[in-house]
JSON list of C-alpha atoms in Angstrom, two decimals:
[
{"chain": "V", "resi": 1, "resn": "UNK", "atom": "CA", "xyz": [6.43, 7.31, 0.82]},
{"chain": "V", "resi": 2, "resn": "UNK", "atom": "CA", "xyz": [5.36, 4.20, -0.89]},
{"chain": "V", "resi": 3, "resn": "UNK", "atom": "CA", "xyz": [3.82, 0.92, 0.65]},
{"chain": "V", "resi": 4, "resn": "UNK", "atom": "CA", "xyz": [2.94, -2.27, -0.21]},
{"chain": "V", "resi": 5, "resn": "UNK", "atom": "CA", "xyz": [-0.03, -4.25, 1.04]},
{"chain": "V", "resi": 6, "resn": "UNK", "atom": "CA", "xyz": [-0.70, -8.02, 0.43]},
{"chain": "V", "resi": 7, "resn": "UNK", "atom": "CA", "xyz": [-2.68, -10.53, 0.81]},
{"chain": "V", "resi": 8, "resn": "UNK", "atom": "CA", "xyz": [-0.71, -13.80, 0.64]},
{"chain": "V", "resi": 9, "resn": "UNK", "atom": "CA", "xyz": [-2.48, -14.19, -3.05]},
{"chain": "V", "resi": 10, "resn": "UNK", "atom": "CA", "xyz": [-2.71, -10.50, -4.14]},
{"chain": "V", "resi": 11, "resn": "UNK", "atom": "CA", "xyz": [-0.84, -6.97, -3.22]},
{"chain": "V", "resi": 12, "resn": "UNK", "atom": "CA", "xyz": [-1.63, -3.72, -4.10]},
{"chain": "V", "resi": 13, "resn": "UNK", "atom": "CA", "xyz": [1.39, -0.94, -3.88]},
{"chain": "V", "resi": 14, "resn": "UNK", "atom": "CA", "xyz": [0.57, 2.85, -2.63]},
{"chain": "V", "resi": 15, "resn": "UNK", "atom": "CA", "xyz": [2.20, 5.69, -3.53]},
{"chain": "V", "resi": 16, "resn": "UNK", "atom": "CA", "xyz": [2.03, 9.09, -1.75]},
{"chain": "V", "resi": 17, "resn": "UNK", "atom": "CA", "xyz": [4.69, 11.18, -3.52]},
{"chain": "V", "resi": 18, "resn": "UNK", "atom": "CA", "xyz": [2.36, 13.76, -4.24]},
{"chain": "V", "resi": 19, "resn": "UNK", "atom": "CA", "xyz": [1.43, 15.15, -0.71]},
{"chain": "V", "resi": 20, "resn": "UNK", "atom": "CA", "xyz": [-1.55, 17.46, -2.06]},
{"chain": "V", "resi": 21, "resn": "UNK", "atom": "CA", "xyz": [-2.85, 14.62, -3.38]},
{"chain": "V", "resi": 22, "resn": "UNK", "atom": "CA", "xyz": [-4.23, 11.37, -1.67]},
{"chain": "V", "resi": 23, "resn": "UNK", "atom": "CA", "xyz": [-2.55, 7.95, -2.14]},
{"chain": "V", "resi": 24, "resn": "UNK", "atom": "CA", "xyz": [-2.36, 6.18, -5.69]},
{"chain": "V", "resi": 25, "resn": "UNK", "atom": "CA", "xyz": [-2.73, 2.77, -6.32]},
{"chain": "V", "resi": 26, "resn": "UNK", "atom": "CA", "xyz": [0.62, 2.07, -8.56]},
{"chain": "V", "resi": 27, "resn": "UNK", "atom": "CA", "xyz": [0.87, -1.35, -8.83]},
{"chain": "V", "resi": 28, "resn": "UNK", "atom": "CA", "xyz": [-1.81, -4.39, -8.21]},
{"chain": "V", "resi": 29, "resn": "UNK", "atom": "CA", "xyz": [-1.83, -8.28, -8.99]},
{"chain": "V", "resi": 30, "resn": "UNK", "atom": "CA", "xyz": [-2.89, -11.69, -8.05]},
{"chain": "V", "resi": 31, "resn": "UNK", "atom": "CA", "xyz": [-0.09, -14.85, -7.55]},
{"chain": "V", "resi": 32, "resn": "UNK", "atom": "CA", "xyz": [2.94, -14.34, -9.23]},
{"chain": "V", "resi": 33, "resn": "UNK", "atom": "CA", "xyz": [2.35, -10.46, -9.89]},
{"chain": "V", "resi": 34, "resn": "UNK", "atom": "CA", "xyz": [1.59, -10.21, -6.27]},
{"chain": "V", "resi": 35, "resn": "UNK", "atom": "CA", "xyz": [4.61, -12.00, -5.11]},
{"chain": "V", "resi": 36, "resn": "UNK", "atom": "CA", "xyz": [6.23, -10.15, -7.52]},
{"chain": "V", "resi": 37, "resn": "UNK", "atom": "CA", "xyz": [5.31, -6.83, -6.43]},
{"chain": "V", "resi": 38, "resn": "UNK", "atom": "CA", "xyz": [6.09, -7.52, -2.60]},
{"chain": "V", "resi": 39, "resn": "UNK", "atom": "CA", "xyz": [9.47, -9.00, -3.35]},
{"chain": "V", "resi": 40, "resn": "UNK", "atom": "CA", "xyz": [10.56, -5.41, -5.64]},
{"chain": "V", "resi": 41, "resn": "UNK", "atom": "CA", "xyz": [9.24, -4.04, -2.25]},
{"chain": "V", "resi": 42, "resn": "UNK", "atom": "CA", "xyz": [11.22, -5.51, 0.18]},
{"chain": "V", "resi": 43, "resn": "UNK", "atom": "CA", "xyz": [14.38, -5.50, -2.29]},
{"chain": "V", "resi": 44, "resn": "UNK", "atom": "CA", "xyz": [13.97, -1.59, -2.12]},
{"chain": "V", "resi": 45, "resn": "UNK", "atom": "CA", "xyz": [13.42, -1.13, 1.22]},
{"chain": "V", "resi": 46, "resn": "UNK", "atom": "CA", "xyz": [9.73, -0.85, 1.33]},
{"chain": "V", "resi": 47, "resn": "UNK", "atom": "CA", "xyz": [7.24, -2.03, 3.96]},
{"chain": "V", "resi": 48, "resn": "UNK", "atom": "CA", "xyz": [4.73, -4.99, 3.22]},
{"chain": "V", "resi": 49, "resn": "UNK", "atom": "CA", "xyz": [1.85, -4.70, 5.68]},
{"chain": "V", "resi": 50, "resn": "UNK", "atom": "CA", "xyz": [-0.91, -7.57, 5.68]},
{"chain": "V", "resi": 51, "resn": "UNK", "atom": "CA", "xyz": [-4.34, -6.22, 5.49]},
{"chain": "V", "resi": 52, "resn": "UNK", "atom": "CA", "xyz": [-6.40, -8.45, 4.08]},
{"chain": "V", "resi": 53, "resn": "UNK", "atom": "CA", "xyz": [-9.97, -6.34, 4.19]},
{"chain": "V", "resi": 54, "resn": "UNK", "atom": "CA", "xyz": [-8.22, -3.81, 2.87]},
{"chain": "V", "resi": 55, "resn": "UNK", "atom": "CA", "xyz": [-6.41, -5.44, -0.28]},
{"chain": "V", "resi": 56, "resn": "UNK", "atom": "CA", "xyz": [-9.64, -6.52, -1.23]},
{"chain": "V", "resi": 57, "resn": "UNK", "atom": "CA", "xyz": [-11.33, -2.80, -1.62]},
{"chain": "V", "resi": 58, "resn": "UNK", "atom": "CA", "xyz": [-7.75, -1.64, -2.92]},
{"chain": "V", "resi": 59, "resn": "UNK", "atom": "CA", "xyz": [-7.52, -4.04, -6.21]},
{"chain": "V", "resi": 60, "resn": "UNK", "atom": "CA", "xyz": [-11.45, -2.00, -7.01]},
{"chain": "V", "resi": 61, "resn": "UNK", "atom": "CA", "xyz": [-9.44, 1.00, -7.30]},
{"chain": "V", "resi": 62, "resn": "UNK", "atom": "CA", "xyz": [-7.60, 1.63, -10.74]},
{"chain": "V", "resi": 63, "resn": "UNK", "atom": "CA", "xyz": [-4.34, 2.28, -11.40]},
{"chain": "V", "resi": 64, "resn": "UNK", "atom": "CA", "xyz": [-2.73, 5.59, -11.09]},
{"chain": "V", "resi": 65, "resn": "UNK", "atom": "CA", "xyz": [-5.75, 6.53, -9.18]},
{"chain": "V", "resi": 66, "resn": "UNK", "atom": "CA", "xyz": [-6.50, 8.01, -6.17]},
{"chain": "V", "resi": 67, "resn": "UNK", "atom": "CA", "xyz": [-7.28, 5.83, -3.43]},
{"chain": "V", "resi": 68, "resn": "UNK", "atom": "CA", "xyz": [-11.65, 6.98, -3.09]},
{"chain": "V", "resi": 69, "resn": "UNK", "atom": "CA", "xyz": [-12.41, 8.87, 0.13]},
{"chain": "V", "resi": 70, "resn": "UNK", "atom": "CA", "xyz": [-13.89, 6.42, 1.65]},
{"chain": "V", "resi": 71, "resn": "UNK", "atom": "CA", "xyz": [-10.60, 4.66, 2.15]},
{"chain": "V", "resi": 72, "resn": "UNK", "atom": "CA", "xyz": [-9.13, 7.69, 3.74]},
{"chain": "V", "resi": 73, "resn": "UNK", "atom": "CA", "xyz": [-8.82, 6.66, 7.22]},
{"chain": "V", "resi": 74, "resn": "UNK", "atom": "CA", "xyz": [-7.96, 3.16, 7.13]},
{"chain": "V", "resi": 75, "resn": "UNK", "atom": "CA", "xyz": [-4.88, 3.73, 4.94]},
{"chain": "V", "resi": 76, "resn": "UNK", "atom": "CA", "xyz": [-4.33, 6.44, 7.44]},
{"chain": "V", "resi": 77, "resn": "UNK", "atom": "CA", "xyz": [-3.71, 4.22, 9.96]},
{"chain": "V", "resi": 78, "resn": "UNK", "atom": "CA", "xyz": [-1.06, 1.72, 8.01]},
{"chain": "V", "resi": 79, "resn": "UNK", "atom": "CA", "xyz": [0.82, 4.65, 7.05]},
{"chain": "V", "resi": 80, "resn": "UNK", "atom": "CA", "xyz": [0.89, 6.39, 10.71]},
{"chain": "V", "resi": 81, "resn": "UNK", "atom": "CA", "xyz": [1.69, 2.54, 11.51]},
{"chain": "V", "resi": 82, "resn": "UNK", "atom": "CA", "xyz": [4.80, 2.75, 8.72]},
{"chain": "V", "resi": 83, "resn": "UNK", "atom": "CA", "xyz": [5.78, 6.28, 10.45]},
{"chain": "V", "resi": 84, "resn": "UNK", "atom": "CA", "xyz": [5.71, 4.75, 13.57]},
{"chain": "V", "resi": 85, "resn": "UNK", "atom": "CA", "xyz": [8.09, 1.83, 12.24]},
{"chain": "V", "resi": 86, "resn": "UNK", "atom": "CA", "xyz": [10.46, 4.62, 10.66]},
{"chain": "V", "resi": 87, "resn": "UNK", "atom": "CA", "xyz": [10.47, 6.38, 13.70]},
{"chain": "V", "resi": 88, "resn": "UNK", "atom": "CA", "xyz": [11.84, 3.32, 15.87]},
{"chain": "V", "resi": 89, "resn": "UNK", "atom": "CA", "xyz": [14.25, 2.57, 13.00]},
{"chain": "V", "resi": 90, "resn": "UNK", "atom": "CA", "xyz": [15.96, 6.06, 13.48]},
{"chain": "V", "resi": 91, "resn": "UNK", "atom": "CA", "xyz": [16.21, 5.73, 17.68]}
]
């Protein structure tokens, strides 16, 4: 699963391919990177949540890292909030 989360002026995009493994950050920017990044989302069928609080401690985080520990639970809840969406989707 991949997701995108933005912050009208910045986005950071998640990937959790590797299930052992937590999250990495795979792509990050600020204005037109951002906007960038969240359009390539939608245009592959990708969520974009808003998350302010949580952009801001994502864009800390390198690339191709793991999201730190610390972050566990509160990207937790987006992506239980992205299963949730997927779930409704197939009803």
């Amino acid at each position: 699963m991949n997701e995108v989360l933005d912050n009208r002026n910045s986005a950071v995009a998640l990937s959790y391919a590797d299930k052992t493994r937590a999250p990495v950050v795979v792509a990050k920017g600020y204005g037109v990177v951002a906007e960038s990044i969240m359009r390539e989302a939608r245009e592959n069928g990708l969520y974009v949540h808003s998350s302010a609080d949580l952009v801001k401690l994502l864009m800390q985080v390198d690339l191709d890292q793991q999201i730190p520990p610390q972050l566990y639970l509160a990207v937790a809840e987006v992506m239980a909030w992205i299963y949730g969406l997927e779930g409704r989707a197939g009803d």
